[in-house]
Amino acid sequence: MKKGNAAPWFLLALMWFIARNSHAAETAVSAQAGAQFFHTRSLGAPYETGIPYALFLAMMERYPQQLGANWSEFRENYGLVEDPSRPAGLPVGFVLYDTKLTATRFLMTNCSLCHTGEVNGQVITGLGSRTIRIHAFNTAIMSIVKRDDFNAKEMLPLAAAAAQRNKI
């Protein structure tokens, strides 16, 4: 064997050793902790992928034909999974995130929005949803924000009132 050929084999052996032993000291995570993480964490940054919660509530009140007048109608309109234990009636896959910088509560989504399904009335985490109509939801949001009456002058007072009513 040539002198220069030992380095790649040594690195390969070292990588194998590290990969084989890197998880030895980690404690196991329970299925319950994994499910909680899956359902309660938000995706992205609130200022990029979220919407202020009070504004979304105001949008539901102002545009009930597109979104639904309440969370039950919203879930029905877009094929979302209900979970009675979720705060404020939010569908599975929607979470509330409070920012520390501006003290604003945002409505955000997570993986469980698309990856939680139902079979015979049983909610199954990780199962792809067969009922979600995410493109219809996106289309509704885009049609609302294009409207002439969707502007700061019109929406800010409605959002402030929704925040007050909902103690946000």
PDB file of C-alpha atoms in Angstrom:
ATOM      1  CA  MET A   1       0.000   0.000   0.000  1.00  0.00           C
ATOM      2  CA  LYS A   2       1.281   3.438  -0.879  1.00  0.00           C
ATOM      3  CA  LYS A   3       1.933   5.921   1.877  1.00  0.00           C
ATOM      4  CA  GLY A   4      -0.712   8.451   0.654  1.00  0.00           C
ATOM      5  CA  ASN A   5      -3.629   5.941   0.553  1.00  0.00           C
ATOM      6  CA  ALA A   6      -4.007   5.476   4.326  1.00  0.00           C
ATOM      7  CA  ALA A   7      -5.784   8.829   4.949  1.00  0.00           C
ATOM      8  CA  PRO A   8      -9.058   8.007   3.119  1.00  0.00           C
ATOM      9  CA  TRP A   9      -9.343   4.634   4.893  1.00  0.00           C
ATOM     10  CA  PHE A  10      -8.615   6.211   8.249  1.00  0.00           C
ATOM     11  CA  LEU A  11     -11.262   8.919   7.651  1.00  0.00           C
ATOM     12  CA  LEU A  12     -13.778   6.309   6.533  1.00  0.00           C
ATOM     13  CA  ALA A  13     -13.140   4.229   9.683  1.00  0.00           C
ATOM     14  CA  LEU A  14     -13.400   7.343  11.869  1.00  0.00           C
ATOM     15  CA  MET A  15     -16.708   8.379  10.256  1.00  0.00           C
ATOM     16  CA  TRP A  16     -18.100   4.860  10.738  1.00  0.00           C
ATOM     17  CA  PHE A  17     -17.063   4.880  14.415  1.00  0.00           C
ATOM     18  CA  ILE A  18     -18.638   8.297  15.037  1.00  0.00           C
ATOM     19  CA  ALA A  19     -21.863   7.370  13.244  1.00  0.00           C
ATOM     20  CA  ARG A  20     -22.106   4.068  15.105  1.00  0.00           C
ATOM     21  CA  ASN A  21     -21.572   5.621  18.548  1.00  0.00           C
ATOM     22  CA  SER A  22     -22.993   9.132  18.252  1.00  0.00           C
ATOM     23  CA  HIS A  23     -26.435   8.217  19.576  1.00  0.00           C
ATOM     24  CA  ALA A  24     -25.279   6.058  22.477  1.00  0.00           C
ATOM     25  CA  ALA A  25     -25.604   8.827  25.076  1.00  0.00           C
ATOM     26  CA  GLU A  26     -28.968  10.188  23.872  1.00  0.00           C
ATOM     27  CA  THR A  27     -32.031   9.378  25.905  1.00  0.00           C
ATOM     28  CA  ALA A  28     -35.022   7.937  24.139  1.00  0.00           C
ATOM     29  CA  VAL A  29     -37.893  10.287  23.317  1.00  0.00           C
ATOM     30  CA  SER A  30     -41.378   9.058  24.062  1.00  0.00           C
ATOM     31  CA  ALA A  31     -44.029   8.772  21.384  1.00  0.00           C
ATOM     32  CA  GLN A  32     -46.119  11.222  23.400  1.00  0.00           C
ATOM     33  CA  ALA A  33     -43.319  13.825  23.360  1.00  0.00           C
ATOM     34  CA  GLY A  34     -42.870  13.313  19.620  1.00  0.00           C
ATOM     35  CA  ALA A  35     -46.587  13.757  18.958  1.00  0.00           C
ATOM     36  CA  GLN A  36     -46.668  16.902  21.087  1.00  0.00           C
ATOM     37  CA  PHE A  37     -43.707  18.344  19.179  1.00  0.00           C
ATOM     38  CA  PHE A  38     -45.323  17.412  15.850  1.00  0.00           C
ATOM     39  CA  HIS A  39     -48.641  19.078  16.705  1.00  0.00           C
ATOM     40  CA  THR A  40     -47.527  22.152  18.660  1.00  0.00           C
ATOM     41  CA  ARG A  41     -44.457  23.514  16.852  1.00  0.00           C
ATOM     42  CA  SER A  42     -44.887  26.092  14.100  1.00  0.00           C
ATOM     43  CA  LEU A  43     -43.173  26.122  10.719  1.00  0.00           C
ATOM     44  CA  GLY A  44     -41.126  29.097   9.638  1.00  0.00           C
ATOM     45  CA  ALA A  45     -40.815  32.544  11.113  1.00  0.00           C
ATOM     46  CA  PRO A  46     -44.025  34.297  12.179  1.00  0.00           C
ATOM     47  CA  TYR A  47     -43.304  37.440  10.169  1.00  0.00           C
ATOM     48  CA  GLU A  48     -42.749  35.388   7.018  1.00  0.00           C
ATOM     49  CA  THR A  49     -45.201  32.475   7.227  1.00  0.00           C
ATOM     50  CA  GLY A  50     -47.709  33.545   9.869  1.00  0.00           C
ATOM     51  CA  ILE A  51     -50.607  35.962  10.044  1.00  0.00           C
ATOM     52  CA  PRO A  52     -51.510  38.014  13.111  1.00  0.00           C
ATOM     53  CA  TYR A  53     -54.201  35.996  14.856  1.00  0.00           C
ATOM     54  CA  ALA A  54     -56.468  39.001  15.455  1.00  0.00           C
ATOM     55  CA  LEU A  55     -56.288  39.863  11.753  1.00  0.00           C
ATOM     56  CA  PHE A  56     -57.227  36.311  10.779  1.00  0.00           C
ATOM     57  CA  LEU A  57     -60.218  36.390  13.142  1.00  0.00           C
ATOM     58  CA  ALA A  58     -61.253  39.720  11.596  1.00  0.00           C
ATOM     59  CA  MET A  59     -60.925  38.153   8.138  1.00  0.00           C
ATOM     60  CA  MET A  60     -63.195  35.281   9.190  1.00  0.00           C
ATOM     61  CA  GLU A  61     -65.790  37.791  10.395  1.00  0.00           C
ATOM     62  CA  ARG A  62     -65.518  40.033   7.337  1.00  0.00           C
ATOM     63  CA  TYR A  63     -65.275  37.289   4.695  1.00  0.00           C
ATOM     64  CA  PRO A  64     -67.285  34.342   6.042  1.00  0.00           C
ATOM     65  CA  GLN A  65     -68.205  33.181   2.514  1.00  0.00           C
ATOM     66  CA  GLN A  66     -64.545  32.527   1.713  1.00  0.00           C
ATOM     67  CA  LEU A  67     -63.198  31.380   5.088  1.00  0.00           C
ATOM     68  CA  GLY A  68     -66.159  30.426   7.226  1.00  0.00           C
ATOM     69  CA  ALA A  69     -67.737  32.426  10.029  1.00  0.00           C
ATOM     70  CA  ASN A  70     -66.193  30.265  12.756  1.00  0.00           C
ATOM     71  CA  TRP A  71     -63.620  27.492  13.187  1.00  0.00           C
ATOM     72  CA  SER A  72     -66.189  24.770  12.570  1.00  0.00           C
ATOM     73  CA  GLU A  73     -67.144  26.241   9.180  1.00  0.00           C
ATOM     74  CA  PHE A  74     -63.474  26.889   8.410  1.00  0.00           C
ATOM     75  CA  ARG A  75     -62.606  23.213   9.063  1.00  0.00           C
ATOM     76  CA  GLU A  76     -65.543  22.093   6.936  1.00  0.00           C
ATOM     77  CA  ASN A  77     -64.630  24.436   4.056  1.00  0.00           C
ATOM     78  CA  TYR A  78     -61.060  23.174   3.821  1.00  0.00           C
ATOM     79  CA  GLY A  79     -61.313  19.542   4.945  1.00  0.00           C
ATOM     80  CA  LEU A  80     -59.370  20.044   8.159  1.00  0.00           C
ATOM     81  CA  VAL A  81     -59.235  17.704  11.135  1.00  0.00           C
ATOM     82  CA  GLU A  82     -60.998  18.691  14.338  1.00  0.00           C
ATOM     83  CA  ASP A  83     -59.421  18.164  17.738  1.00  0.00           C
ATOM     84  CA  PRO A  84     -61.584  19.349  20.664  1.00  0.00           C
ATOM     85  CA  SER A  85     -58.515  19.613  22.912  1.00  0.00           C
ATOM     86  CA  ARG A  86     -56.927  22.311  20.707  1.00  0.00           C
ATOM     87  CA  PRO A  87     -57.015  25.899  21.980  1.00  0.00           C
ATOM     88  CA  ALA A  88     -59.756  28.204  20.675  1.00  0.00           C
ATOM     89  CA  GLY A  89     -61.148  25.470  18.401  1.00  0.00           C
ATOM     90  CA  LEU A  90     -58.154  25.608  16.054  1.00  0.00           C
ATOM     91  CA  PRO A  91     -57.985  22.802  13.498  1.00  0.00           C
ATOM     92  CA  VAL A  92     -55.147  20.298  13.708  1.00  0.00           C
ATOM     93  CA  GLY A  93     -52.115  21.842  12.026  1.00  0.00           C
ATOM     94  CA  PHE A  94     -52.795  25.421  13.121  1.00  0.00           C
ATOM     95  CA  VAL A  95     -50.944  26.780  16.146  1.00  0.00           C
ATOM     96  CA  LEU A  96     -50.718  30.091  17.962  1.00  0.00           C
ATOM     97  CA  TYR A  97     -47.256  31.598  18.348  1.00  0.00           C
ATOM     98  CA  ASP A  98     -46.559  34.592  20.577  1.00  0.00           C
ATOM     99  CA  THR A  99     -43.634  36.749  19.502  1.00  0.00           C
ATOM    100  CA  LYS A 100     -41.476  38.238  22.227  1.00  0.00           C
ATOM    101  CA  LEU A 101     -40.268  41.145  20.108  1.00  0.00           C
ATOM    102  CA  THR A 102     -43.671  42.688  19.373  1.00  0.00           C
ATOM    103  CA  ALA A 103     -45.949  40.718  21.719  1.00  0.00           C
ATOM    104  CA  THR A 104     -48.047  39.756  18.703  1.00  0.00           C
ATOM    105  CA  ARG A 105     -49.882  36.446  18.557  1.00  0.00           C
ATOM    106  CA  PHE A 106     -49.583  34.803  15.156  1.00  0.00           C
ATOM    107  CA  LEU A 107     -51.592  32.030  13.556  1.00  0.00           C
ATOM    108  CA  MET A 108     -49.151  29.562  12.039  1.00  0.00           C
ATOM    109  CA  THR A 109     -49.236  26.087  10.552  1.00  0.00           C
ATOM    110  CA  ASN A 110     -47.153  22.982  11.093  1.00  0.00           C
ATOM    111  CA  CYS A 111     -46.540  19.562   9.568  1.00  0.00           C
ATOM    112  CA  SER A 112     -49.643  18.047  11.136  1.00  0.00           C
ATOM    113  CA  LEU A 113     -51.851  20.205   8.895  1.00  0.00           C
ATOM    114  CA  CYS A 114     -51.187  17.885   5.948  1.00  0.00           C
ATOM    115  CA  HIS A 115     -49.844  14.859   7.802  1.00  0.00           C
ATOM    116  CA  THR A 116     -52.698  14.035  10.157  1.00  0.00           C
ATOM    117  CA  GLY A 117     -55.639  12.068   8.880  1.00  0.00           C
ATOM    118  CA  GLU A 118     -58.728  10.245  10.013  1.00  0.00           C
ATOM    119  CA  VAL A 119     -59.794   6.672   9.503  1.00  0.00           C
ATOM    120  CA  ASN A 120     -63.223   5.640  10.783  1.00  0.00           C
ATOM    121  CA  GLY A 121     -63.307   8.718  13.024  1.00  0.00           C
ATOM    122  CA  GLN A 122     -59.916   7.987  14.595  1.00  0.00           C
ATOM    123  CA  VAL A 123     -57.301  10.743  14.219  1.00  0.00           C
ATOM    124  CA  ILE A 124     -53.957   9.287  13.141  1.00  0.00           C
ATOM    125  CA  THR A 125     -50.789  11.357  13.470  1.00  0.00           C
ATOM    126  CA  GLY A 126     -48.451  10.997  10.512  1.00  0.00           C
ATOM    127  CA  LEU A 127     -51.123   9.756   8.124  1.00  0.00           C
ATOM    128  CA  GLY A 128     -51.480  11.987   5.084  1.00  0.00           C
ATOM    129  CA  SER A 129     -54.751  13.871   5.038  1.00  0.00           C
ATOM    130  CA  ARG A 130     -57.111  12.733   2.306  1.00  0.00           C
ATOM    131  CA  THR A 131     -59.548  15.581   2.924  1.00  0.00           C
ATOM    132  CA  ILE A 132     -57.436  18.741   3.126  1.00  0.00           C
ATOM    133  CA  ARG A 133     -58.080  21.332   0.441  1.00  0.00           C
ATOM    134  CA  ILE A 134     -54.960  23.430   0.936  1.00  0.00           C
ATOM    135  CA  HIS A 135     -55.073  24.912  -2.570  1.00  0.00           C
ATOM    136  CA  ALA A 136     -58.646  26.094  -2.001  1.00  0.00           C
ATOM    137  CA  PHE A 137     -57.499  27.719   1.247  1.00  0.00           C
ATOM    138  CA  ASN A 138     -54.572  29.426  -0.507  1.00  0.00           C
ATOM    139  CA  THR A 139     -56.892  30.618  -3.285  1.00  0.00           C
ATOM    140  CA  ALA A 140     -59.338  32.054  -0.741  1.00  0.00           C
ATOM    141  CA  ILE A 141     -56.581  33.945   1.067  1.00  0.00           C
ATOM    142  CA  MET A 142     -55.220  35.327  -2.199  1.00  0.00           C
ATOM    143  CA  SER A 143     -58.679  36.445  -3.359  1.00  0.00           C
ATOM    144  CA  ILE A 144     -59.272  38.216  -0.039  1.00  0.00           C
ATOM    145  CA  VAL A 145     -55.975  40.116  -0.003  1.00  0.00           C
ATOM    146  CA  LYS A 146     -56.629  41.317  -3.586  1.00  0.00           C
ATOM    147  CA  ARG A 147     -59.916  42.943  -2.598  1.00  0.00           C
ATOM    148  CA  ASP A 148     -60.176  46.725  -2.422  1.00  0.00           C
ATOM    149  CA  ASP A 149     -61.710  46.524   1.055  1.00  0.00           C
ATOM    150  CA  PHE A 150     -58.759  44.532   2.399  1.00  0.00           C
ATOM    151  CA  ASN A 151     -56.567  47.424   3.502  1.00  0.00           C
ATOM    152  CA  ALA A 152     -55.185  48.859   6.716  1.00  0.00           C
ATOM    153  CA  LYS A 153     -57.945  51.461   7.066  1.00  0.00           C
ATOM    154  CA  GLU A 154     -60.644  48.796   6.920  1.00  0.00           C
ATOM    155  CA  MET A 155     -58.945  45.840   8.587  1.00  0.00           C
ATOM    156  CA  LEU A 156     -57.003  47.347  11.506  1.00  0.00           C
ATOM    157  CA  PRO A 157     -60.123  48.445  13.437  1.00  0.00           C
ATOM    158  CA  LEU A 158     -61.697  45.028  12.826  1.00  0.00           C
ATOM    159  CA  ALA A 159     -58.532  43.254  14.002  1.00  0.00           C
ATOM    160  CA  ALA A 160     -58.338  45.469  17.108  1.00  0.00           C
ATOM    161  CA  ALA A 161     -61.959  44.650  17.938  1.00  0.00           C
ATOM    162  CA  ALA A 162     -61.327  40.920  17.375  1.00  0.00           C
ATOM    163  CA  ALA A 163     -58.272  41.106  19.633  1.00  0.00           C
ATOM    164  CA  GLN A 164     -60.300  42.766  22.376  1.00  0.00           C
ATOM    165  CA  ARG A 165     -63.199  40.288  22.106  1.00  0.00           C
ATOM    166  CA  ASN A 166     -60.841  37.316  22.148  1.00  0.00           C
ATOM    167  CA  LYS A 167     -58.489  38.713  24.812  1.00  0.00           C
ATOM    168  CA  ILE A 168     -55.453  38.543  22.542  1.00  0.00           C
TER     169      ILE A 168
END
